[in-house]
mmCIF file with all atom_site columns, C-alpha atoms in Angstrom:
data_model
loop_
_atom_site.group_PDB
_atom_site.id
_atom_site.type_symbol
_atom_site.label_atom_id
_atom_site.label_alt_id
_atom_site.label_comp_id
_atom_site.label_asym_id
_atom_site.label_entity_id
_atom_site.label_seq_id
_atom_site.pdbx_PDB_ins_code
_atom_site.Cartn_x
_atom_site.Cartn_y
_atom_site.Cartn_z
_atom_site.occupancy
_atom_site.B_iso_or_equiv
_atom_site.pdbx_formal_charge
_atom_site.auth_seq_id
_atom_site.auth_comp_id
_atom_site.auth_asym_id
_atom_site.auth_atom_id
_atom_site.pdbx_PDB_model_num
ATOM 1   C CA . MET V 1 1   ? -18.225 -46.027 -5.055  1.00 54.00 ? 160 MET V CA 1
ATOM 2   C CA . THR V 1 2   ? -15.548 -43.196 -5.315  1.00 66.00 ? 161 THR V CA 1
ATOM 3   C CA . GLY V 1 3   ? -18.325 -40.698 -5.845  1.00 66.00 ? 162 GLY V CA 1
ATOM 4   C CA . LEU V 1 4   ? -19.891 -41.822 -2.198  1.00 65.00 ? 163 LEU V CA 1
ATOM 5   C CA . ILE V 1 5   ? -16.547 -41.608 -0.638  1.00 71.00 ? 164 ILE V CA 1
ATOM 6   C CA . ASN V 1 6   ? -15.575 -38.069 -1.823  1.00 72.00 ? 165 ASN V CA 1
ATOM 7   C CA . TRP V 1 7   ? -19.279 -37.144 -0.668  1.00 68.00 ? 166 TRP V CA 1
ATOM 8   C CA . PHE V 1 8   ? -18.649 -38.375 2.845   1.00 70.00 ? 167 PHE V CA 1
ATOM 9   C CA . LYS V 1 9   ? -15.162 -36.425 2.691   1.00 75.00 ? 168 LYS V CA 1
ATOM 10  C CA . THR V 1 10  ? -16.883 -33.319 1.531   1.00 73.00 ? 169 THR V CA 1
ATOM 11  C CA . ILE V 1 11  ? -19.273 -33.610 4.268   1.00 72.00 ? 170 ILE V CA 1
ATOM 12  C CA . PHE V 1 12  ? -16.681 -34.228 6.957   1.00 74.00 ? 171 PHE V CA 1
ATOM 13  C CA . ILE V 1 13  ? -14.747 -31.247 5.541   1.00 76.00 ? 172 ILE V CA 1
ATOM 14  C CA . LEU V 1 14  ? -17.685 -29.084 5.578   1.00 72.00 ? 173 LEU V CA 1
ATOM 15  C CA . GLU V 1 15  ? -18.451 -29.968 9.096   1.00 75.00 ? 174 GLU V CA 1
ATOM 16  C CA . ILE V 1 16  ? -14.449 -29.337 10.463  1.00 77.00 ? 175 ILE V CA 1
ATOM 17  C CA . THR V 1 17  ? -14.594 -26.063 8.525   1.00 76.00 ? 176 THR V CA 1
ATOM 18  C CA . GLY V 1 18  ? -17.733 -24.763 10.170  1.00 75.00 ? 177 GLY V CA 1
ATOM 19  C CA . GLU V 1 19  ? -16.507 -25.992 13.701  1.00 77.00 ? 178 GLU V CA 1
ATOM 20  C CA . ILE V 1 20  ? -13.062 -23.980 13.157  1.00 78.00 ? 179 ILE V CA 1
ATOM 21  C CA . ALA V 1 21  ? -15.251 -21.083 12.221  1.00 74.00 ? 180 ALA V CA 1
ATOM 22  C CA . LEU V 1 22  ? -17.412 -21.361 15.533  1.00 74.00 ? 181 LEU V CA 1
ATOM 23  C CA . LYS V 1 23  ? -14.286 -21.413 17.376  1.00 79.00 ? 182 LYS V CA 1
ATOM 24  C CA . LEU V 1 24  ? -12.771 -18.289 15.688  1.00 79.00 ? 183 LEU V CA 1
ATOM 25  C CA . VAL V 1 25  ? -15.951 -15.642 15.324  1.00 77.00 ? 184 VAL V CA 1
ATOM 26  C CA . PRO V 1 26  ? -17.055 -13.387 18.150  1.00 78.00 ? 185 PRO V CA 1
ATOM 27  C CA . PRO V 1 27  ? -19.768 -14.712 20.062  1.00 77.00 ? 186 PRO V CA 1
ATOM 28  C CA . LYS V 1 28  ? -22.335 -12.413 18.446  1.00 77.00 ? 187 LYS V CA 1
ATOM 29  C CA . TYR V 1 29  ? -21.849 -14.197 14.976  1.00 76.00 ? 188 TYR V CA 1
ATOM 30  C CA . LYS V 1 30  ? -21.575 -17.776 16.353  1.00 78.00 ? 189 LYS V CA 1
ATOM 31  C CA . GLU V 1 31  ? -25.693 -18.196 15.934  1.00 80.00 ? 190 GLU V CA 1
ATOM 32  C CA . PHE V 1 32  ? -25.251 -17.226 12.230  1.00 79.00 ? 191 PHE V CA 1
ATOM 33  C CA . ILE V 1 33  ? -21.874 -18.998 11.260  1.00 76.00 ? 192 ILE V CA 1
ATOM 34  C CA . ALA V 1 34  ? -24.053 -22.393 13.023  1.00 79.00 ? 193 ALA V CA 1
ATOM 35  C CA . PHE V 1 35  ? -27.150 -21.571 10.743  1.00 81.00 ? 194 PHE V CA 1
ATOM 36  C CA . VAL V 1 36  ? -25.076 -21.470 7.573   1.00 78.00 ? 195 VAL V CA 1
ATOM 37  C CA . MET V 1 37  ? -23.055 -24.464 8.658   1.00 78.00 ? 196 MET V CA 1
ATOM 38  C CA . LYS V 1 38  ? -26.101 -26.401 8.908   1.00 78.00 ? 197 LYS V CA 1
ATOM 39  C CA . LEU V 1 39  ? -27.481 -24.859 5.777   1.00 77.00 ? 198 LEU V CA 1
ATOM 40  C CA . ILE V 1 40  ? -24.388 -26.103 3.636   1.00 76.00 ? 199 ILE V CA 1
ATOM 41  C CA . LEU V 1 41  ? -24.419 -29.304 5.449   1.00 74.00 ? 200 LEU V CA 1
ATOM 42  C CA . VAL V 1 42  ? -28.469 -29.803 4.512   1.00 77.00 ? 201 VAL V CA 1
ATOM 43  C CA . MET V 1 43  ? -27.609 -28.825 1.023   1.00 73.00 ? 202 MET V CA 1
ATOM 44  C CA . ALA V 1 44  ? -24.685 -31.152 0.469   1.00 72.00 ? 203 ALA V CA 1
ATOM 45  C CA . ILE V 1 45  ? -26.791 -33.927 1.777   1.00 72.00 ? 204 ILE V CA 1
ATOM 46  C CA . ILE V 1 46  ? -30.016 -33.098 -0.303  1.00 71.00 ? 205 ILE V CA 1
ATOM 47  C CA . ILE V 1 47  ? -28.269 -32.155 -3.922  1.00 67.00 ? 206 ILE V CA 1
ATOM 48  C CA . PRO V 1 48  ? -26.979 -35.503 -4.351  1.00 67.00 ? 207 PRO V CA 1
ATOM 49  C CA . LEU V 1 49  ? -30.078 -37.210 -3.487  1.00 64.00 ? 208 LEU V CA 1
ATOM 50  C CA . LEU V 1 50  ? -31.837 -34.907 -5.921  1.00 65.00 ? 209 LEU V CA 1
ATOM 51  C CA . ASN V 1 51  ? -29.972 -36.636 -8.729  1.00 64.00 ? 210 ASN V CA 1
ATOM 52  C CA . ILE V 1 52  ? -31.294 -40.181 -8.160  1.00 57.00 ? 211 ILE V CA 1
ATOM 53  C CA . LYS V 1 53  ? -33.227 -40.947 -11.255 1.00 52.00 ? 212 LYS V CA 1
ATOM 54  C CA . ASN V 1 54  ? -36.796 -42.281 -11.098 1.00 48.00 ? 213 ASN V CA 1
ATOM 55  C CA . ALA V 1 55  ? -37.101 -42.226 -7.327  1.00 52.00 ? 214 ALA V CA 1
ATOM 56  C CA . ASP V 1 56  ? -39.441 -40.710 -5.130  1.00 55.00 ? 215 ASP V CA 1
ATOM 57  C CA . ILE V 1 57  ? -37.231 -38.706 -2.817  1.00 53.00 ? 216 ILE V CA 1
ATOM 58  C CA . SER V 1 58  ? -39.835 -36.935 -0.547  1.00 61.00 ? 217 SER V CA 1
ATOM 59  C CA . GLU V 1 59  ? -40.102 -39.511 1.891   1.00 60.00 ? 218 GLU V CA 1
ATOM 60  C CA . ILE V 1 60  ? -36.092 -39.441 1.826   1.00 57.00 ? 219 ILE V CA 1
ATOM 61  C CA . THR V 1 61  ? -36.046 -35.485 1.910   1.00 59.00 ? 220 THR V CA 1
ATOM 62  C CA . ASP V 1 62  ? -38.547 -35.315 4.849   1.00 66.00 ? 221 ASP V CA 1
ATOM 63  C CA . GLY V 1 63  ? -36.958 -37.924 6.653   1.00 64.00 ? 222 GLY V CA 1
ATOM 64  C CA . ILE V 1 64  ? -33.526 -36.013 6.398   1.00 61.00 ? 223 ILE V CA 1
ATOM 65  C CA . SER V 1 65  ? -35.193 -32.907 7.264   1.00 65.00 ? 224 SER V CA 1
ATOM 66  C CA . ASN V 1 66  ? -36.808 -34.231 10.131  1.00 66.00 ? 225 ASN V CA 1
ATOM 67  C CA . GLY V 1 67  ? -33.517 -35.823 11.179  1.00 61.00 ? 226 GLY V CA 1
ATOM 68  C CA . PHE V 1 68  ? -31.667 -32.552 11.149  1.00 59.00 ? 227 PHE V CA 1
ATOM 69  C CA . LYS V 1 69  ? -34.193 -30.667 12.911  1.00 63.00 ? 228 LYS V CA 1
ATOM 70  C CA . THR V 1 70  ? -33.848 -33.265 16.055  1.00 60.00 ? 229 THR V CA 1
ATOM 71  C CA . TYR V 1 71  ? -30.200 -33.415 15.693  1.00 53.00 ? 230 TYR V CA 1
ATOM 72  C CA . SER V 1 72  ? -30.145 -29.538 15.207  1.00 55.00 ? 231 SER V CA 1
ATOM 73  C CA . LYS V 1 73  ? -32.282 -29.042 18.388  1.00 57.00 ? 232 LYS V CA 1
ATOM 74  C CA . GLU V 1 74  ? -30.475 -31.470 20.701  1.00 52.00 ? 233 GLU V CA 1
ATOM 75  C CA . ASN V 1 75  ? -26.965 -30.042 19.439  1.00 51.00 ? 234 ASN V CA 1
ATOM 76  C CA . ASP V 1 76  ? -27.740 -26.524 19.884  1.00 55.00 ? 235 ASP V CA 1
ATOM 77  C CA . ASN V 1 77  ? -29.003 -27.288 23.736  1.00 53.00 ? 236 ASN V CA 1
ATOM 78  C CA . VAL V 1 78  ? -25.697 -29.086 24.359  1.00 48.00 ? 237 VAL V CA 1
ATOM 79  C CA . SER V 1 79  ? -23.365 -26.614 22.638  1.00 48.00 ? 238 SER V CA 1
ATOM 80  C CA . GLN V 1 80  ? -25.024 -23.680 24.426  1.00 53.00 ? 239 GLN V CA 1
ATOM 81  C CA . ALA V 1 81  ? -25.122 -25.491 27.729  1.00 50.00 ? 240 ALA V CA 1
ATOM 82  C CA . LEU V 1 82  ? -21.077 -25.846 27.005  1.00 45.00 ? 241 LEU V CA 1
ATOM 83  C CA . TYR V 1 83  ? -20.639 -22.450 25.366  1.00 50.00 ? 242 TYR V CA 1
ATOM 84  C CA . ASN V 1 84  ? -22.151 -20.998 28.842  1.00 55.00 ? 243 ASN V CA 1
ATOM 85  C CA . THR V 1 85  ? -20.079 -22.982 31.097  1.00 53.00 ? 244 THR V CA 1
ATOM 86  C CA . SER V 1 86  ? -16.808 -21.849 29.250  1.00 59.00 ? 245 SER V CA 1
ATOM 87  C CA . ASP V 1 87  ? -17.988 -18.394 28.817  1.00 69.00 ? 246 ASP V CA 1
ATOM 88  C CA . LYS V 1 88  ? -18.850 -18.342 32.536  1.00 75.00 ? 247 LYS V CA 1
ATOM 89  C CA . LYS V 1 89  ? -15.798 -19.959 33.952  1.00 78.00 ? 248 LYS V CA 1
ATOM 90  C CA . MET V 1 90  ? -13.718 -17.393 31.566  1.00 78.00 ? 249 MET V CA 1
ATOM 91  C CA . ALA V 1 91  ? -15.795 -14.361 32.915  1.00 78.00 ? 250 ALA V CA 1
ATOM 92  C CA . GLU V 1 92  ? -15.176 -15.396 36.589  1.00 82.00 ? 251 GLU V CA 1
ATOM 93  C CA . LYS V 1 93  ? -11.518 -15.935 36.190  1.00 83.00 ? 252 LYS V CA 1
ATOM 94  C CA . ILE V 1 94  ? -11.594 -12.035 34.660  1.00 81.00 ? 253 ILE V CA 1
ATOM 95  C CA . ILE V 1 95  ? -13.760 -10.836 37.332  1.00 83.00 ? 254 ILE V CA 1
ATOM 96  C CA . SER V 1 96  ? -11.671 -12.768 39.983  1.00 86.00 ? 255 SER V CA 1
ATOM 97  C CA . GLU V 1 97  ? -8.282  -11.336 39.045  1.00 86.00 ? 256 GLU V CA 1
ATOM 98  C CA . ASP V 1 98  ? -10.045 -7.993  38.868  1.00 85.00 ? 257 ASP V CA 1
ATOM 99  C CA . ILE V 1 99  ? -11.396 -8.202  42.383  1.00 87.00 ? 258 ILE V CA 1
ATOM 100 C CA . ASN V 1 100 ? -7.796  -9.863  43.453  1.00 89.00 ? 259 ASN V CA 1
ATOM 101 C CA . SER V 1 101 ? -6.134  -6.692  42.408  1.00 87.00 ? 260 SER V CA 1
ATOM 102 C CA . THR V 1 102 ? -8.541  -4.314  43.737  1.00 87.00 ? 261 THR V CA 1
ATOM 103 C CA . ALA V 1 103 ? -8.717  -6.116  47.338  1.00 88.00 ? 262 ALA V CA 1
ATOM 104 C CA . ALA V 1 104 ? -4.808  -5.830  47.541  1.00 87.00 ? 263 ALA V CA 1
ATOM 105 C CA . SER V 1 105 ? -5.481  -1.890  47.179  1.00 86.00 ? 264 SER V CA 1
ATOM 106 C CA . TYR V 1 106 ? -7.613  -2.075  50.143  1.00 85.00 ? 265 TYR V CA 1
ATOM 107 C CA . GLY V 1 107 ? -4.790  -4.129  52.382  1.00 84.00 ? 266 GLY V CA 1
ATOM 108 C CA . LEU V 1 108 ? -7.224  -7.325  51.676  1.00 86.00 ? 267 LEU V CA 1
ATOM 109 C CA . GLU V 1 109 ? -6.039  -10.873 50.325  1.00 87.00 ? 268 GLU V CA 1
ATOM 110 C CA . THR V 1 110 ? -8.901  -12.669 48.322  1.00 88.00 ? 269 THR V CA 1
ATOM 111 C CA . VAL V 1 111 ? -9.248  -16.407 49.138  1.00 89.00 ? 270 VAL V CA 1
ATOM 112 C CA . SER V 1 112 ? -12.056 -17.040 46.949  1.00 89.00 ? 271 SER V CA 1
ATOM 113 C CA . VAL V 1 113 ? -14.259 -15.211 44.400  1.00 89.00 ? 272 VAL V CA 1
ATOM 114 C CA . LYS V 1 114 ? -17.381 -16.765 43.090  1.00 89.00 ? 273 LYS V CA 1
ATOM 115 C CA . CYS V 1 115 ? -19.709 -15.108 40.455  1.00 85.00 ? 274 CYS V CA 1
ATOM 116 C CA . SER V 1 116 ? -23.418 -15.720 39.292  1.00 84.00 ? 275 SER V CA 1
ATOM 117 C CA . PHE V 1 117 ? -24.696 -14.123 36.018  1.00 80.00 ? 276 PHE V CA 1
ATOM 118 C CA . THR V 1 118 ? -27.820 -13.460 34.498  1.00 78.00 ? 277 THR V CA 1
ATOM 119 C CA . SER V 1 119 ? -29.369 -16.364 32.462  1.00 74.00 ? 278 SER V CA 1
ATOM 120 C CA . ASP V 1 120 ? -28.284 -14.590 29.105  1.00 70.00 ? 279 ASP V CA 1
ATOM 121 C CA . MET V 1 121 ? -24.770 -14.026 30.321  1.00 69.00 ? 280 MET V CA 1
ATOM 122 C CA . THR V 1 122 ? -24.766 -10.280 29.918  1.00 70.00 ? 281 THR V CA 1
ATOM 123 C CA . ALA V 1 123 ? -24.272 -9.070  33.298  1.00 74.00 ? 282 ALA V CA 1
ATOM 124 C CA . VAL V 1 124 ? -23.095 -10.185 36.939  1.00 78.00 ? 283 VAL V CA 1
ATOM 125 C CA . SER V 1 125 ? -25.910 -10.889 39.112  1.00 84.00 ? 284 SER V CA 1
ATOM 126 C CA . MET V 1 126 ? -23.936 -11.870 42.478  1.00 88.00 ? 285 MET V CA 1
ATOM 127 C CA . ILE V 1 127 ? -20.572 -11.971 43.800  1.00 88.00 ? 286 ILE V CA 1
ATOM 128 C CA . ASN V 1 128 ? -19.236 -13.608 46.850  1.00 90.00 ? 287 ASN V CA 1
ATOM 129 C CA . VAL V 1 129 ? -15.656 -13.114 47.941  1.00 89.00 ? 288 VAL V CA 1
ATOM 130 C CA . TYR V 1 130 ? -14.008 -14.364 51.212  1.00 88.00 ? 289 TYR V CA 1
ATOM 131 C CA . VAL V 1 131 ? -10.933 -12.201 51.962  1.00 87.00 ? 290 VAL V CA 1
ATOM 132 C CA . LYS V 1 132 ? -8.230  -12.116 54.580  1.00 82.00 ? 291 LYS V CA 1
ATOM 133 C CA . GLU V 1 133 ? -7.434  -8.971  56.129  1.00 70.00 ? 292 GLU V CA 1
ATOM 134 C CA . ASN V 1 134 ? -3.637  -8.118  56.161  1.00 64.00 ? 293 ASN V CA 1
ATOM 135 C CA . ASN V 1 135 ? -4.033  -5.614  58.739  1.00 59.00 ? 294 ASN V CA 1
ATOM 136 C CA . ILE V 1 136 ? -2.761  -2.552  56.942  1.00 52.00 ? 295 ILE V CA 1
ATOM 137 C CA . ALA V 1 137 ? -5.909  -0.396  57.589  1.00 51.00 ? 296 ALA V CA 1
ATOM 138 C CA . GLY V 1 138 ? -9.110  -0.376  59.672  1.00 56.00 ? 297 GLY V CA 1
ATOM 139 C CA . ASN V 1 139 ? -12.042 -2.441  59.442  1.00 64.00 ? 298 ASN V CA 1
ATOM 140 C CA . ASP V 1 140 ? -13.912 -0.356  56.874  1.00 78.00 ? 299 ASP V CA 1
ATOM 141 C CA . ASN V 1 141 ? -11.682 -1.929  54.230  1.00 83.00 ? 300 ASN V CA 1
ATOM 142 C CA . ILE V 1 142 ? -14.573 -4.260  53.331  1.00 84.00 ? 301 ILE V CA 1
ATOM 143 C CA . ASP V 1 143 ? -17.262 -2.111  52.803  1.00 86.00 ? 302 ASP V CA 1
ATOM 144 C CA . ARG V 1 144 ? -15.264 0.084   50.781  1.00 87.00 ? 303 ARG V CA 1
ATOM 145 C CA . LEU V 1 145 ? -14.155 -3.154  48.665  1.00 87.00 ? 304 LEU V CA 1
ATOM 146 C CA . ARG V 1 146 ? -17.770 -3.828  48.153  1.00 88.00 ? 305 ARG V CA 1
ATOM 147 C CA . THR V 1 147 ? -18.843 -0.125  47.185  1.00 89.00 ? 306 THR V CA 1
ATOM 148 C CA . ASP V 1 148 ? -15.936 -0.294  44.765  1.00 88.00 ? 307 ASP V CA 1
ATOM 149 C CA . ILE V 1 149 ? -16.764 -3.758  43.192  1.00 86.00 ? 308 ILE V CA 1
ATOM 150 C CA . ALA V 1 150 ? -20.601 -2.706  43.068  1.00 86.00 ? 309 ALA V CA 1
ATOM 151 C CA . GLY V 1 151 ? -19.611 0.576   41.150  1.00 84.00 ? 310 GLY V CA 1
ATOM 152 C CA . ARG V 1 152 ? -17.064 -1.611  38.941  1.00 81.00 ? 311 ARG V CA 1
ATOM 153 C CA . TYR V 1 153 ? -19.892 -4.148  37.894  1.00 78.00 ? 312 TYR V CA 1
ATOM 154 C CA . GLU V 1 154 ? -22.825 -2.028  37.959  1.00 80.00 ? 313 GLU V CA 1
ATOM 155 C CA . ILE V 1 155 ? -24.720 -4.076  40.614  1.00 82.00 ? 314 ILE V CA 1
ATOM 156 C CA . SER V 1 156 ? -25.880 -2.983  43.987  1.00 85.00 ? 315 SER V CA 1
ATOM 157 C CA . VAL V 1 157 ? -23.810 -3.487  47.256  1.00 84.00 ? 316 VAL V CA 1
ATOM 158 C CA . GLU V 1 158 ? -26.684 -5.967  48.297  1.00 86.00 ? 317 GLU V CA 1
ATOM 159 C CA . GLN V 1 159 ? -25.516 -8.164  45.528  1.00 86.00 ? 318 GLN V CA 1
ATOM 160 C CA . ILE V 1 160 ? -22.185 -8.620  46.912  1.00 86.00 ? 319 ILE V CA 1
ATOM 161 C CA . ASP V 1 161 ? -21.171 -10.752 49.665  1.00 88.00 ? 320 ASP V CA 1
ATOM 162 C CA . ILE V 1 162 ? -17.854 -10.089 51.207  1.00 85.00 ? 321 ILE V CA 1
ATOM 163 C CA . ARG V 1 163 ? -16.869 -12.208 54.192  1.00 84.00 ? 322 ARG V CA 1
ATOM 164 C CA . GLU V 1 164 ? -13.406 -12.648 56.109  1.00 80.00 ? 323 GLU V CA 1
ATOM 165 C CA . ALA V 1 165 ? -12.112 -16.087 55.370  1.00 76.00 ? 324 ALA V CA 1
ATOM 166 C CA . GLY V 1 166 ? -12.989 -18.458 58.472  1.00 67.00 ? 325 GLY V CA 1
ATOM 167 C CA . GLU V 1 167 ? -16.353 -16.667 58.799  1.00 54.00 ? 326 GLU V CA 1
ATOM 168 C CA . SER V 1 168 ? -19.174 -19.060 58.714  1.00 52.00 ? 327 SER V CA 1
ATOM 169 C CA . GLY V 1 169 ? -22.621 -17.951 56.754  1.00 46.00 ? 328 GLY V CA 1
#
């Protein structure tokens, strides 16, 4: 019984260690760490099963393998969705702060900044900005801000929607 308890403790520790590693590594290594984590976890489960004497364990290992494939696929989908959501919020926050300071240099105050991203999260696909004009300069400030943002984020000016707060559209 003690061996079984130690086995569960080991699996739990491996799982926690893997989750911590996933949070600490740069995004480009997350997939590799997740793969290694699953491989270690599978080995931690299968090796003790191989020690069962005089038993046909092929059905057991096939069942475990199929279970892990299903779990892995579902877990990857959920993890990717959560990661993308977290990544989008952080990216949108950074872009919003950048646009706020840029708009201020044109005498504009941002009310709201919303971003859309490409499906692989490698680029901005659309930026929507609502601004209030501080009457420091003329009406061409919005056009100059649009051009500046397009240059910063390497997108066309058509992908940037800047409106004065209170405008409907």
